[in-house]
PDB file of C-alpha atoms in Angstrom:
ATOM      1  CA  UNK Z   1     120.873  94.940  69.079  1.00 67.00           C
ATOM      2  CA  UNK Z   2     118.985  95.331  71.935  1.00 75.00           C
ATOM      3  CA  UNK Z   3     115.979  92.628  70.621  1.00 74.00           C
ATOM      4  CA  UNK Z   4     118.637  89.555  70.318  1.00 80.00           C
ATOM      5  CA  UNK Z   5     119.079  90.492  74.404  1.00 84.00           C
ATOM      6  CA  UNK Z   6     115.263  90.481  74.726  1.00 84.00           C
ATOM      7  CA  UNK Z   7     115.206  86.755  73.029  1.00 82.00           C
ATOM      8  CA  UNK Z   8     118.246  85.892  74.606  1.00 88.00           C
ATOM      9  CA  UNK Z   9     117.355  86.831  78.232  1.00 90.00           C
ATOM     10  CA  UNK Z  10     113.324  86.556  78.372  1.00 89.00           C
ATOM     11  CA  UNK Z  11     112.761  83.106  79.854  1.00 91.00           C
ATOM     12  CA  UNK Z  12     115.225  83.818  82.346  1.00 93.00           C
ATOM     13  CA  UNK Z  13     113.052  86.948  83.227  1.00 93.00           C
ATOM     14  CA  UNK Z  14     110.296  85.188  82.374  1.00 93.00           C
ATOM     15  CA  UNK Z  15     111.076  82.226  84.830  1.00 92.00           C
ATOM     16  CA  UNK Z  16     112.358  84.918  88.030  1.00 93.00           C
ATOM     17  CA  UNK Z  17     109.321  86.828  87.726  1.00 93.00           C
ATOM     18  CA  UNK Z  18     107.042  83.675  88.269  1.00 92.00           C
ATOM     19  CA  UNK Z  19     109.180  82.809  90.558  1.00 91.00           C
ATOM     20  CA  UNK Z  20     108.566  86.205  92.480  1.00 92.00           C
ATOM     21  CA  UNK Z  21     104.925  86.233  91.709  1.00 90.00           C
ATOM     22  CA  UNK Z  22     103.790  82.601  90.954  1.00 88.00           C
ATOM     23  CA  UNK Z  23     101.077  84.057  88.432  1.00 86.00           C
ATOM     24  CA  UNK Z  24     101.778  83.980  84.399  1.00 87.00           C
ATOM     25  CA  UNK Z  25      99.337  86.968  83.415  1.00 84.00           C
ATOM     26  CA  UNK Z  26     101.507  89.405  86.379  1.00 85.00           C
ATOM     27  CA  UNK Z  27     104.930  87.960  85.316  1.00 89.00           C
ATOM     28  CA  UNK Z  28     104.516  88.685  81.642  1.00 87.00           C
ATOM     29  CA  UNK Z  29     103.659  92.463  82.675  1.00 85.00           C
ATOM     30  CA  UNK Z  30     106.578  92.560  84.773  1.00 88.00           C
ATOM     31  CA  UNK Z  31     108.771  91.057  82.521  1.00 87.00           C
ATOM     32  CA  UNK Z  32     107.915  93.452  79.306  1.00 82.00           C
ATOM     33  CA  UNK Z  33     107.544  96.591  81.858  1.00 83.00           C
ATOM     34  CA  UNK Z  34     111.418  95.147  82.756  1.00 86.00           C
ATOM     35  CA  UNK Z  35     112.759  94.842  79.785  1.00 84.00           C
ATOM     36  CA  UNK Z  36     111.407  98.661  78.941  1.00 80.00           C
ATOM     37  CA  UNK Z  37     113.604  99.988  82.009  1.00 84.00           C
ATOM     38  CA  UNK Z  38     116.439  97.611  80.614  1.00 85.00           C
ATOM     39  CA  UNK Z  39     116.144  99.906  77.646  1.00 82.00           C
ATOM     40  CA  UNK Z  40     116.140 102.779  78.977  1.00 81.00           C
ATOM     41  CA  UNK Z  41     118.431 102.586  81.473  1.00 86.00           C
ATOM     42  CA  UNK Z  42     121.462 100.475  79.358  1.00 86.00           C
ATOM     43  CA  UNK Z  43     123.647 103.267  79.217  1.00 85.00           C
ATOM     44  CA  UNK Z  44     124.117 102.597  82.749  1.00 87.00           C
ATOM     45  CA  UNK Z  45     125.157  99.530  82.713  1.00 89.00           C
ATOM     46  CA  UNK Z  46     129.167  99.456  82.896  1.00 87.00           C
ATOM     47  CA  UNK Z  47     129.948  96.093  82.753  1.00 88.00           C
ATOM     48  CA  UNK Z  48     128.115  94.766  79.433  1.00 87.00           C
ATOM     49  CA  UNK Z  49     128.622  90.662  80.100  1.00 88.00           C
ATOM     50  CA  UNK Z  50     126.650  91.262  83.560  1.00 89.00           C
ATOM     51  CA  UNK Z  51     123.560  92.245  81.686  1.00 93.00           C
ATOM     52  CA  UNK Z  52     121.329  88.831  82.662  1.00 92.00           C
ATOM     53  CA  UNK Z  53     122.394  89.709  86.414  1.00 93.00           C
ATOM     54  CA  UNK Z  54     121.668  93.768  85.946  1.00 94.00           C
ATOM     55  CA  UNK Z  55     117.932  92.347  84.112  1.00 94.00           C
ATOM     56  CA  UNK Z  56     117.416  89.771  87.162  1.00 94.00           C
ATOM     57  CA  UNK Z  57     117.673  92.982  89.817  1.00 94.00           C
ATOM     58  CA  UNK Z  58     115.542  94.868  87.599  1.00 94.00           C
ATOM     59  CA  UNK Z  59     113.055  92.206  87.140  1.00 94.00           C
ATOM     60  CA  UNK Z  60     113.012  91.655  91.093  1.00 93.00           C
ATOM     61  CA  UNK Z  61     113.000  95.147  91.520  1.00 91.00           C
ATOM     62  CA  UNK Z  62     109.855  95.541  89.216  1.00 90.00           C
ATOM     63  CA  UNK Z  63     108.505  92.232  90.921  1.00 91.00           C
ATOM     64  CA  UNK Z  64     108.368  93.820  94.343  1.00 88.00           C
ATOM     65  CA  UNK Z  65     106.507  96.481  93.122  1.00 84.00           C
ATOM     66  CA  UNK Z  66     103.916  94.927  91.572  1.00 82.00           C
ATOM     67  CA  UNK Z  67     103.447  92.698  94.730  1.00 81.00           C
ATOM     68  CA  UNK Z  68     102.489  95.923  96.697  1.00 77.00           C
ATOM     69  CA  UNK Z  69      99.864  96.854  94.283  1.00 72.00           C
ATOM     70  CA  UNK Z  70      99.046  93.454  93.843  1.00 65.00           C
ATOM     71  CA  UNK Z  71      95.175  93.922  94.157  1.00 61.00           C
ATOM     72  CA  UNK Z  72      94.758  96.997  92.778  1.00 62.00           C
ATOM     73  CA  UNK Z  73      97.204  95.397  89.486  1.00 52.00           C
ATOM     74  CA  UNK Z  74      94.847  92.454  89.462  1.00 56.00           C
ATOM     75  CA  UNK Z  75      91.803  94.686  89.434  1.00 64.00           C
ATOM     76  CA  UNK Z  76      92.570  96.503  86.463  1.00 58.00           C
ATOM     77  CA  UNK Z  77      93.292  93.668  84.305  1.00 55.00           C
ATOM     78  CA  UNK Z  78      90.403  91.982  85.129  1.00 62.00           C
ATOM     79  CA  UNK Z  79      88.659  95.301  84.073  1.00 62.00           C
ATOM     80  CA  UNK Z  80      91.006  95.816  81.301  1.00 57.00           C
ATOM     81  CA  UNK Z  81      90.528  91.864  80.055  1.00 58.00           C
ATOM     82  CA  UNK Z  82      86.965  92.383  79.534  1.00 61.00           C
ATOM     83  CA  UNK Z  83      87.036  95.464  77.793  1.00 57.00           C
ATOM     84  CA  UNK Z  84      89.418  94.401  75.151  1.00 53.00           C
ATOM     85  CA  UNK Z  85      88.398  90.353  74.436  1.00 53.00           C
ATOM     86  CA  UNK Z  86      88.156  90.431  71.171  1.00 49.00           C
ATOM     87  CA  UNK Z  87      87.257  86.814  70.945  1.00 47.00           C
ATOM     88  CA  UNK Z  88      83.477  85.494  71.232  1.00 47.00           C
ATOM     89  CA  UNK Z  89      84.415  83.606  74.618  1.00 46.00           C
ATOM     90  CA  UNK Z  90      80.877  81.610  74.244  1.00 46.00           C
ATOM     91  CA  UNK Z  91      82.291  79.844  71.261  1.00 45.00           C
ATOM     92  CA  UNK Z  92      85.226  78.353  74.234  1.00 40.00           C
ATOM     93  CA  UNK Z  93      83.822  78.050  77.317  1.00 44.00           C
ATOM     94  CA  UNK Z  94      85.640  75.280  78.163  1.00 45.00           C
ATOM     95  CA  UNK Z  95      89.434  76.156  77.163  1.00 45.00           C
ATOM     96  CA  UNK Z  96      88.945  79.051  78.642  1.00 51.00           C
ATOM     97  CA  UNK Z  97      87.299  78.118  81.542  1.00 60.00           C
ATOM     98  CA  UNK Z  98      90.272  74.690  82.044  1.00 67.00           C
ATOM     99  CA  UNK Z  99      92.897  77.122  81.494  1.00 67.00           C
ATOM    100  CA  UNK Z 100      91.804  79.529  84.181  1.00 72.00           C
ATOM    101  CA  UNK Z 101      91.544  77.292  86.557  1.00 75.00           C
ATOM    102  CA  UNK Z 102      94.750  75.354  85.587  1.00 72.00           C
ATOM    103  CA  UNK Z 103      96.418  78.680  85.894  1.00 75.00           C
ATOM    104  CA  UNK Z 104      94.773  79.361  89.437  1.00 81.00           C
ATOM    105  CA  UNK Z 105      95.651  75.587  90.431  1.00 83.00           C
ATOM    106  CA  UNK Z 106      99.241  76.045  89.268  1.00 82.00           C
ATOM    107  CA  UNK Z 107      99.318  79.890  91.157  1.00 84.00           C
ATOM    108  CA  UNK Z 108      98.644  78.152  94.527  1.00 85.00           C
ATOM    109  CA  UNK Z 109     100.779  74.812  94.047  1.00 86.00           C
ATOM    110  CA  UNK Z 110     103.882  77.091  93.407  1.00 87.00           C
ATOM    111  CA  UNK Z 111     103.291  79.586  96.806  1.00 86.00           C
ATOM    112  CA  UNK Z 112     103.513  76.057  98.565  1.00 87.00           C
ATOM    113  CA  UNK Z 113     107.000  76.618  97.595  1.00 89.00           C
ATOM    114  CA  UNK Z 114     109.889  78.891  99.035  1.00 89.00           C
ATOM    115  CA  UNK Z 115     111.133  81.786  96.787  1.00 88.00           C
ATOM    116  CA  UNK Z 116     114.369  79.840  95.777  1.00 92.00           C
ATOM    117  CA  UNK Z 117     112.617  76.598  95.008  1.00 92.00           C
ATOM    118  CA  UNK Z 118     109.964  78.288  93.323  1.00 92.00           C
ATOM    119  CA  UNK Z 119     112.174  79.974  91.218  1.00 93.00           C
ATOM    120  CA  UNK Z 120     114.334  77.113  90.477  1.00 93.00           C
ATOM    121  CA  UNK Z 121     111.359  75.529  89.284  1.00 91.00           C
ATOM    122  CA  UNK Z 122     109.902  78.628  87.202  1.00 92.00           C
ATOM    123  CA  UNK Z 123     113.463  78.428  85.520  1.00 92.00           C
ATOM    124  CA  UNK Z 124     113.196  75.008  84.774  1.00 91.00           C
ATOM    125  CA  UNK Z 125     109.467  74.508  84.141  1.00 88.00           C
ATOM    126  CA  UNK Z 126     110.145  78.109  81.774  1.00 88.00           C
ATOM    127  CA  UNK Z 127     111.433  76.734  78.741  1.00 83.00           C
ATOM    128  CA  UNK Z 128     113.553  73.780  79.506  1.00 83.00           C
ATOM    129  CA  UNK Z 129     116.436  75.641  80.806  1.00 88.00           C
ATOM    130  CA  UNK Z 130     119.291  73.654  81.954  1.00 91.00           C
ATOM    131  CA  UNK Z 131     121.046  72.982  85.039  1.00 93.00           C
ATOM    132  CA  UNK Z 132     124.252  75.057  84.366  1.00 94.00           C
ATOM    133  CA  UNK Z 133     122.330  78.101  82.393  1.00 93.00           C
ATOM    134  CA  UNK Z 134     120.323  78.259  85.817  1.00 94.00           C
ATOM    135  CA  UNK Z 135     123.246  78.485  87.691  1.00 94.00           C
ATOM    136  CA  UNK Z 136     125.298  80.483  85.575  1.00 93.00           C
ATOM    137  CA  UNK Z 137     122.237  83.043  85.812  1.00 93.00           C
ATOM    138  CA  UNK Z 138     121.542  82.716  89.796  1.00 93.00           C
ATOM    139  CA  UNK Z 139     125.097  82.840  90.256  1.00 92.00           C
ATOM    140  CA  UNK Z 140     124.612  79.826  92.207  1.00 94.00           C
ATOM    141  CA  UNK Z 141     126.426  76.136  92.048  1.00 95.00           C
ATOM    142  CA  UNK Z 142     124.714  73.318  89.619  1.00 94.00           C
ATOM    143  CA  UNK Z 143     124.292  71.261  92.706  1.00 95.00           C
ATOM    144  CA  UNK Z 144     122.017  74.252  94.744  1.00 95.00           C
ATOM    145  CA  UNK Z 145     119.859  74.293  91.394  1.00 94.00           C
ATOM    146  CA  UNK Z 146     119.672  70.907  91.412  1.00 94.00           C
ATOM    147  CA  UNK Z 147     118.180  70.600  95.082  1.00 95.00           C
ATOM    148  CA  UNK Z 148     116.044  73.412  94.898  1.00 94.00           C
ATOM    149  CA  UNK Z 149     114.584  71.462  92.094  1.00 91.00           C
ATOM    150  CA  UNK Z 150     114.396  68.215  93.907  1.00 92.00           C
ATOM    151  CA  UNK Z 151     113.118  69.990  96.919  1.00 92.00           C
ATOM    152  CA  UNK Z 152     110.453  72.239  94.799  1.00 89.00           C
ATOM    153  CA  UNK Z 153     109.601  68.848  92.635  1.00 87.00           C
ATOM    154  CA  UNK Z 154     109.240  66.602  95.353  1.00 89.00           C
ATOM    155  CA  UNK Z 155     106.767  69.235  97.241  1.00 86.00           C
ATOM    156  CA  UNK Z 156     104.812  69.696  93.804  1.00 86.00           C
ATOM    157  CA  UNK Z 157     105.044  65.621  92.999  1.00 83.00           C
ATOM    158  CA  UNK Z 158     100.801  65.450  92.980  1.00 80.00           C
ATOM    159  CA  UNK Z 159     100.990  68.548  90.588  1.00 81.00           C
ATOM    160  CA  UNK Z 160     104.013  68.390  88.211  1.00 82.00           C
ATOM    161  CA  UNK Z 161     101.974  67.557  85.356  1.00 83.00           C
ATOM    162  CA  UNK Z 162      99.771  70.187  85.812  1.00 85.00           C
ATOM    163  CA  UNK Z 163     103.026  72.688  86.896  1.00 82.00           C
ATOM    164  CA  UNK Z 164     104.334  71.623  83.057  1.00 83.00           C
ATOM    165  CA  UNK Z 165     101.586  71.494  81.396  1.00 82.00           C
ATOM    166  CA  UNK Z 166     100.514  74.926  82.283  1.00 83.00           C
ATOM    167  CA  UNK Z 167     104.351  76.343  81.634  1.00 84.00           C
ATOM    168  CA  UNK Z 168     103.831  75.016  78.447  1.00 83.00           C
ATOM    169  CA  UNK Z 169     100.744  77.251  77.618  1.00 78.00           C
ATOM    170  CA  UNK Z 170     101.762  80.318  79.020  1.00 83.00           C
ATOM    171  CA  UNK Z 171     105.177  80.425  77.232  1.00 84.00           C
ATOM    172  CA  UNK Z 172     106.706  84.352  76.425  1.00 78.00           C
ATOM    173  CA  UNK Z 173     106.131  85.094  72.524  1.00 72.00           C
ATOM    174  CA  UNK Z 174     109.614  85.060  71.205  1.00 67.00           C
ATOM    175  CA  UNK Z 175     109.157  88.674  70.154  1.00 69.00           C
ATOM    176  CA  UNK Z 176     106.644  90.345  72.141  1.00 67.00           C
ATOM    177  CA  UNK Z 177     109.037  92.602  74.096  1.00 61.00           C
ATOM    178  CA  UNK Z 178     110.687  93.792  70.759  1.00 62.00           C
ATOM    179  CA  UNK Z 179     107.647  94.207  69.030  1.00 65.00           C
ATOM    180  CA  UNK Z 180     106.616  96.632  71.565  1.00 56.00           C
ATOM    181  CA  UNK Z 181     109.485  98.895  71.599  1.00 64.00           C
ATOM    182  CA  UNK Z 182     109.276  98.687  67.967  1.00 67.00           C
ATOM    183  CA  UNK Z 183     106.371  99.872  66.862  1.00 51.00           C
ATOM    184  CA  UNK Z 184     106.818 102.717  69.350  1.00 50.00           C
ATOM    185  CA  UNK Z 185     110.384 103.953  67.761  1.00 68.00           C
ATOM    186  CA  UNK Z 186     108.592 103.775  64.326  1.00 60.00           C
ATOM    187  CA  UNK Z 187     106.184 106.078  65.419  1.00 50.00           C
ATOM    188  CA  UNK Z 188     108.839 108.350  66.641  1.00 54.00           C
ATOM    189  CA  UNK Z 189     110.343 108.165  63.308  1.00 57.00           C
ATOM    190  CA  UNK Z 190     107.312 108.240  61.251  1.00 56.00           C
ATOM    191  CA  UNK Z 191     104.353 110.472  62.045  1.00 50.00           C
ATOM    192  CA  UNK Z 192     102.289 109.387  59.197  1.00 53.00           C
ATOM    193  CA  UNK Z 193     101.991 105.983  60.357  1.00 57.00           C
ATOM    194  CA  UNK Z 194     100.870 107.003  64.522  1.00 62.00           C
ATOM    195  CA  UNK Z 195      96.974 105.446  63.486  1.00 67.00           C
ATOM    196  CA  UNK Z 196      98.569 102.517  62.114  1.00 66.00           C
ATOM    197  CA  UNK Z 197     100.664 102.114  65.311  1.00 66.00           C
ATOM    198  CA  UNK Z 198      98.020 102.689  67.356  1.00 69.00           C
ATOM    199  CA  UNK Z 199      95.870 100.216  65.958  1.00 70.00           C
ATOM    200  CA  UNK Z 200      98.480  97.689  66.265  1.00 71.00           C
ATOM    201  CA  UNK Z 201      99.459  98.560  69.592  1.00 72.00           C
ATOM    202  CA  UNK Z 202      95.871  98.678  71.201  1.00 72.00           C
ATOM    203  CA  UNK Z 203      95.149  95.099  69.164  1.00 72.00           C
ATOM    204  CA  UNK Z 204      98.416  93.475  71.709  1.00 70.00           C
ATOM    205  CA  UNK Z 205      95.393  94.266  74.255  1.00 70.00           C
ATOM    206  CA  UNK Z 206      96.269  93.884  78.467  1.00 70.00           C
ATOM    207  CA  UNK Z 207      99.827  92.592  77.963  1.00 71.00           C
ATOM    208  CA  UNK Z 208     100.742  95.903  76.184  1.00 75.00           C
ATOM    209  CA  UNK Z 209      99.410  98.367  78.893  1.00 76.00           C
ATOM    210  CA  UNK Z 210     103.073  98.315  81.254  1.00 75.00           C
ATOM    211  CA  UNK Z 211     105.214  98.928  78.344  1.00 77.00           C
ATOM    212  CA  UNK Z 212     102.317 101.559  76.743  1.00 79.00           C
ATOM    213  CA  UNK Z 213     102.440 103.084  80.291  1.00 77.00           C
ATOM    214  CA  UNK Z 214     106.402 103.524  80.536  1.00 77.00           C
ATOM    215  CA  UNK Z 215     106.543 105.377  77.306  1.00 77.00           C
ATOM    216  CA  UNK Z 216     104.047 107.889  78.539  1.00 76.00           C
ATOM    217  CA  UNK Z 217     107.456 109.141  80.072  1.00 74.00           C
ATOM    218  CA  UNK Z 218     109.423 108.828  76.742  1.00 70.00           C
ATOM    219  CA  UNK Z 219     111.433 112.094  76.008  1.00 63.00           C
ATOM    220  CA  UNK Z 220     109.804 111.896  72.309  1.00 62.00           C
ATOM    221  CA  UNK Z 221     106.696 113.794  72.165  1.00 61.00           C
ATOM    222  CA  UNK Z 222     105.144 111.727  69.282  1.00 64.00           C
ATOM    223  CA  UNK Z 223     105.530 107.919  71.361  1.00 72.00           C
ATOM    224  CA  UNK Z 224     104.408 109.640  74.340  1.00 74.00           C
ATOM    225  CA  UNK Z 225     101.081 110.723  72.405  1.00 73.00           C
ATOM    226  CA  UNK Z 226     101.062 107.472  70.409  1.00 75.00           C
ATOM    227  CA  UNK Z 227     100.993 105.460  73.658  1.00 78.00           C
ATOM    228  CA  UNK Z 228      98.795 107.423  75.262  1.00 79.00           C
ATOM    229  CA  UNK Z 229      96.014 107.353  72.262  1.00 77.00           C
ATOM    230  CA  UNK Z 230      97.110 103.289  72.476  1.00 79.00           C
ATOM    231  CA  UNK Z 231      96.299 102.937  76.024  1.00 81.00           C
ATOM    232  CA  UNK Z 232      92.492 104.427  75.576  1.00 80.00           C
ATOM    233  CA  UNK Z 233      91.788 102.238  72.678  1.00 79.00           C
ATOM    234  CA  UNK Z 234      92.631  99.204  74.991  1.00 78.00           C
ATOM    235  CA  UNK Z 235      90.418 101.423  77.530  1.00 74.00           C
ATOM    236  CA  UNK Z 236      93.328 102.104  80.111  1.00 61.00           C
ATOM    237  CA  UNK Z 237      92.153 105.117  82.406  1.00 58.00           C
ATOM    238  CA  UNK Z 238      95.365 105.736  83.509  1.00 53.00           C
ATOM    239  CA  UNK Z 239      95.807 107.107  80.054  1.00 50.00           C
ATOM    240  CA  UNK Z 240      93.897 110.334  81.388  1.00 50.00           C
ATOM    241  CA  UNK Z 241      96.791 111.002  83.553  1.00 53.00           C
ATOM    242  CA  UNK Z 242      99.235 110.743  80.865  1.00 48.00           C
ATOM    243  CA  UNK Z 243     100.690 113.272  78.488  1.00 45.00           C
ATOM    244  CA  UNK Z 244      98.787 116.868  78.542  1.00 42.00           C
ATOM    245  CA  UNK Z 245      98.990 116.515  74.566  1.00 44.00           C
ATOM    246  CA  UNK Z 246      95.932 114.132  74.340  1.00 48.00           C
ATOM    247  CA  UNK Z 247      93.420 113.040  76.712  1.00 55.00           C
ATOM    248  CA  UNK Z 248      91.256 110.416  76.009  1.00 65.00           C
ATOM    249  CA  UNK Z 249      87.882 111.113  74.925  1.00 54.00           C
ATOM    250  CA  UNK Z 250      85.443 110.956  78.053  1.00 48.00           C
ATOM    251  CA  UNK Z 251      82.929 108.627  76.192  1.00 44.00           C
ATOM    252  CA  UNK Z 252      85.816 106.294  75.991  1.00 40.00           C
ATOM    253  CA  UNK Z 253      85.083 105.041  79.845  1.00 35.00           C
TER     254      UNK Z 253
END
């Protein structure tokens, strides 16, 4: 199935898309929007055991992309992150507000860093990832991952704790991907339940809107509508430009 893939394979898509990006909030987009394409696309894949190589060029691929539109990416989730909070951010000024700036700390530490060591590190740093599982997956030697990681730890030796610390708190859900293509097939399967998906769907909030966005383009009328609906509860203008079958309700933005 493809969700044992997903839980199989995120961290390493996880840890090359920070490694790309050297931002959590962007990588986690990238790696669900991934993972999507993955899906779609894995009837193409001929050789099945390459699959975490196939992902990585994906992941890069989708990486490279969202560097281009960096700003205007950025942008909208700022916009989109304030429109969907749910939480009464006054009641945790200062998580939030430690956090933040931990990430932001963290975000400039790692661009200190090459692509290769940065992405040795992200690997590491990810979810504890080993030596030989990072070089199995780079298709690199045990000793290059090891002094990438010497090289990228040694530059980041005033910041490691932070670098860890904040790895720690912005770990992948162990389901998120899967729970996202999930609800979508059930609404292609299940009409009855498309307000019940699209409650849940719109609740996921910012992380949601890459995936939401790819099925816009789903051959199944019924996800493209459900995502669509999903994407202007979360308040996602792009949403407007989806599907011709529903158009979000003007007093929406």
């Amino acid at each position: 199935m493809f969700a044992v893939l997903v839980q199989r394979y995120q961290d390493y898509a996880y840890g090359t898309a920070i490694g790309m990006l050297s931002e959590f909030e962007l990588a986690r987009d990238v790696v669900q929007e991934a993972f999507l394409l993955a899906f779609r696309d894995l009837d193409k894949l001929r050789e099945p055991a390459k699959f975490g190589s196939w992902l990585q060029g994906i992941v890069r691929n989708v990486s490279r992309h969202a560097i281009r539109e960096l700003t205007r990416v950025r942008q909208m989730a700022d916009a989109l992150s304030r429109q969907t909070a749910t939480e009464d951010r006054s009641q945790l000024p200062y998580i939030a507000d430690d956090q933040a700036e931990r990430r932001a700390m963290v975000a400039r530490a790692l661009q200190q860093l090459g692509q290769k060591n940065r992405e040795a590190v992200s690997l590491f740093y990810v979810n504890g990832l080993s030596y030989g599982k990072i070089a199995d997956y780079l298709g690199v030697t045990e000793a290059a991952v090891r002094g990438r990681l010497e090289r990228g730890r040694a530059k980041l030796r005033r910041e490691l704790t932070m670098v860890a610390k904040a790895f720690k708190e912005q770990e992948l859900p162990d389901d998120f991907a899967t729970r996202v293509r999930r609800l979508l097939d059930a609404a292609a399967g299940n009409e009855d339940r498309n307000n019940e998906m699209v409650r849940e769907l719109s609740a996921l909030g910012t992380p949601a809107v890459d995936p939401l966005q790819e099925a816009l383009h789903d051959e199944r009328q019924v996800v493209r509508i459900v995502a669509a609906q999903a994407l202007c509860e979360i308040g996602d203008e792009r949403a407007l430009r989806g599907d011709a079958a529903y158009q979000c309700p003007s007093e929406r933005f």
